[in-house]
Amino acid sequence: MKVEYDVIIVGAGGSGLAAAVSAASLGATVLVLEKEPRPGGTTGMAVGSFTGNRTQQQGEQGLEDSWEDHSQDAAQFAPKEIEARNNTALRANFLKETAATMRWLMEMGLRFSGPHPEPPNRIARMHNVIPGAQAYIKTLTKKLNTLGGVLLTSAQVTDLVQTNERVCALHYKHKGTTVCATAKKGVVLAAGDYANGRSLIRKHKGAAFALVEGINAKATGDGHRLAAAAGGQLLNMNITYGPEIRFVAPKQGLGILQWAMTLHLPTALAQSIARLTPQCLYRLVAKELLVTWQHPEEALFMDGAILLNQEGHRFCNEIDSPERELAISCQTEKQAFILLDQALIERYSGWPHFISTAPKIAYAYTADYIKRRPDIAIQSRSLDALRAARAPSMKAIVETVYQYNHSIQADSADPFDRAQHRRPLEGNQWLLLGPAKAYFTTTEGGAAINNQFNVLREDGTPIKGLYAIGQNGLGGQILWGHGLHIAWAMTSGRLCGQQFRRSGASPQS
Ligand SMILES: Cc1cc2nc3c(=O)[nH]c(=O)nc-3n(C[C@H](O)[C@H](O)[C@H](O)COP(=O)(O)OP(=O)(O)OC[C@H]3O[C@@H](n4cnc5c(N)ncnc54)[C@H](O)[C@@H]3O)c2cc1C
């Protein structure tokens, strides 16, 4: 069997599907290979924020913006030493294109709430797709289908084939068979990040970090390995978003709205409902996602919450990061629990003290966790009852709290060196949140690329026939803050796909 397409795209997440739709709408024949049984990747798990400037929504609110201002503000998010490694020209070019990308997505039927403020952006720029990030995947998949593009799932790309220094084909495994597919115009790497790519993390960040998992367990860095094996240069590979503490995902999956989206509630229907009450519907979904993925606020530990392992022992200084996250990854099942006493429960039950947030959109308090995540939040009147109800293995919990309080009252040294922010834990209400783990959210390393998304060698020459987009083709950009990763995934996909136009073909909408 001969498999031959103009363009072959590795990965059906946000960037891969965007590139596929863009190329197919210009007449190219497109094959998208996805290793998982369903498309989506990390994009499909995300909140869905898209940060852009000069958008229609900003215009409707009378907000005047410019890509130059956005470039300046985008430089304020990461710590200075990380921002110093940014590819300024590439990020500026990307930010110039965000409004056009949002227009393109809206022409396909996607709707956004916002813009929402997100300081240090001086102007509101964060737009959130309604009702959640699955809408990107469903809309793009459907569009690709109508354009005649082929999406093959459970098809893992294993290696690239080069002839005369040009990438012209690849191998993928599908149903136990290895298939060779030829790409006449190019192979596009869109295989996502390496948040769970142990060997890449070990190599670029060190062995201690290799114990930390990625939120998306399937984000193993295949695209980065393929780029490197073809001779491509990888940049900023030791820059990661995290590790951060996050609660484990619910076994029964996401909340009702995201669940409905995942189960193919027609996007048009979901968005029609959303149009009626977009902000309030979005808040509902955002809160659902907050208690699913968002990390607990640092303030909780500053105010005295302690971390326990499965056996009920403290094991680290709760206010020392990333040592705290690395210590969690060394505990049984890499799990930890956060213990709140009565004073903390009361403090974190209303504004301005929240356990987690998507800033300015939604805030989750103790009651939200108890109501929406009964699998990870248990409240009791005593530590013994808490242990009996949720954590019989936590034999040491009572003793640990006793010792902790005693050490504070006796003003003796804390074995974990938490000199500050200690107070005795007491009262008639206790809340145990967990299990939580230390996770990488995403990674900032990617292949070096030029403005055509061609992967570059260390000497700056392009590898013919090989392109990288989304998290594979970050090109040295630092995209901290909410909404720039998805904006880049969609923008790089849209622009990369455009160059595979079939000569003589007229664009299809
Ligand atoms: C919980 C969470 C929330 C987030 N929320 C936001 C947000 O609101 N806004 C924002 O901007 N960013 C957000 N991010 C980050 C953002 O979602 C991602 O960086 C971005 O969507 C990545 O897009 P991508 O196309 O590069 O990769 P992905 O969407 O991960 O797609 C890669 C695809 O390639 C497939 N693949 C991998 N290897 C192979 C192979 N060998 N063969 C075939 N297929 C392969 C994968 O299975 C996957 O489907 C969030 C991240 C997390 C973890």
mmCIF file of N, CA and C in Angstrom, residues 29 41 75 99 103 111 122 191 212 226 245 248 289 302 374 429 456 464 488 502:
data_model
loop_
_atom_site.group_PDB
_atom_site.id
_atom_site.type_symbol
_atom_site.label_atom_id
_atom_site.label_comp_id
_atom_site.label_asym_id
_atom_site.label_seq_id
_atom_site.Cartn_x
_atom_site.Cartn_y
_atom_site.Cartn_z
ATOM 1 N N THR A 29 -3.147 17.920 0.121
ATOM 2 C CA THR A 29 -3.631 16.659 0.689
ATOM 3 C C THR A 29 -2.909 16.472 2.025
ATOM 4 N N GLY A 41 -4.693 15.961 22.771
ATOM 5 C CA GLY A 41 -3.426 16.283 23.425
ATOM 6 C C GLY A 41 -3.630 17.177 24.635
ATOM 7 N N ALA A 75 6.818 40.414 28.085
ATOM 8 C CA ALA A 75 8.169 40.277 28.650
ATOM 9 C C ALA A 75 8.179 40.411 30.172
ATOM 10 N N ALA A 99 -4.615 38.376 16.343
ATOM 11 C CA ALA A 99 -5.980 38.801 16.007
ATOM 12 C C ALA A 99 -6.475 38.049 14.773
ATOM 13 N N ARG A 103 -9.746 35.549 14.487
ATOM 14 C CA ARG A 103 -10.775 35.746 13.450
ATOM 15 C C ARG A 103 -10.994 34.450 12.686
ATOM 16 N N ARG A 111 -16.438 30.514 19.668
ATOM 17 C CA ARG A 111 -16.805 31.741 20.369
ATOM 18 C C ARG A 111 -15.941 31.895 21.608
ATOM 19 N N ARG A 122 -1.171 45.404 30.495
ATOM 20 C CA ARG A 122 -1.774 46.683 30.886
ATOM 21 C C ARG A 122 -3.207 46.807 30.394
ATOM 22 N N ALA A 191 3.812 17.445 18.004
ATOM 23 C CA ALA A 191 3.576 16.354 18.958
ATOM 24 C C ALA A 191 3.584 16.801 20.419
ATOM 25 N N VAL A 212 9.465 13.734 38.675
ATOM 26 C CA VAL A 212 8.226 14.522 38.615
ATOM 27 C C VAL A 212 7.459 14.161 37.346
ATOM 28 N N LEU A 226 12.296 13.466 17.636
ATOM 29 C CA LEU A 226 12.338 13.339 16.165
ATOM 30 C C LEU A 226 13.117 14.501 15.557
ATOM 31 N N ILE A 245 2.470 21.937 42.685
ATOM 32 C CA ILE A 245 1.583 20.973 43.349
ATOM 33 C C ILE A 245 0.195 21.076 42.724
ATOM 34 N N VAL A 248 -4.699 15.340 42.192
ATOM 35 C CA VAL A 248 -4.853 14.339 41.127
ATOM 36 C C VAL A 248 -6.224 14.519 40.480
ATOM 37 N N LEU A 289 -12.833 23.352 36.129
ATOM 38 C CA LEU A 289 -11.440 23.082 35.761
ATOM 39 C C LEU A 289 -10.479 23.497 36.870
ATOM 40 N N MET A 302 1.932 29.610 53.364
ATOM 41 C CA MET A 302 2.436 30.745 54.144
ATOM 42 C C MET A 302 1.577 30.937 55.393
ATOM 43 N N PRO A 374 -15.322 15.726 46.133
ATOM 44 C CA PRO A 374 -15.372 14.917 47.358
ATOM 45 C C PRO A 374 -14.308 13.814 47.367
ATOM 46 N N GLN A 429 -12.576 21.557 63.511
ATOM 47 C CA GLN A 429 -12.790 21.214 62.100
ATOM 48 C C GLN A 429 -11.436 21.014 61.445
ATOM 49 N N LEU A 456 15.679 24.204 12.265
ATOM 50 C CA LEU A 456 17.049 24.637 11.949
ATOM 51 C C LEU A 456 18.086 23.756 12.640
ATOM 52 N N LYS A 464 15.533 20.669 5.170
ATOM 53 C CA LYS A 464 14.480 20.712 4.142
ATOM 54 C C LYS A 464 13.395 19.695 4.462
ATOM 55 N N TRP A 488 -0.188 30.485 20.450
ATOM 56 C CA TRP A 488 0.934 30.083 19.585
ATOM 57 C C TRP A 488 0.604 28.791 18.828
ATOM 58 N N ARG A 502 -1.588 24.204 -2.595
ATOM 59 C CA ARG A 502 -1.434 23.526 -3.899
ATOM 60 C C ARG A 502 -1.514 24.540 -5.000
#
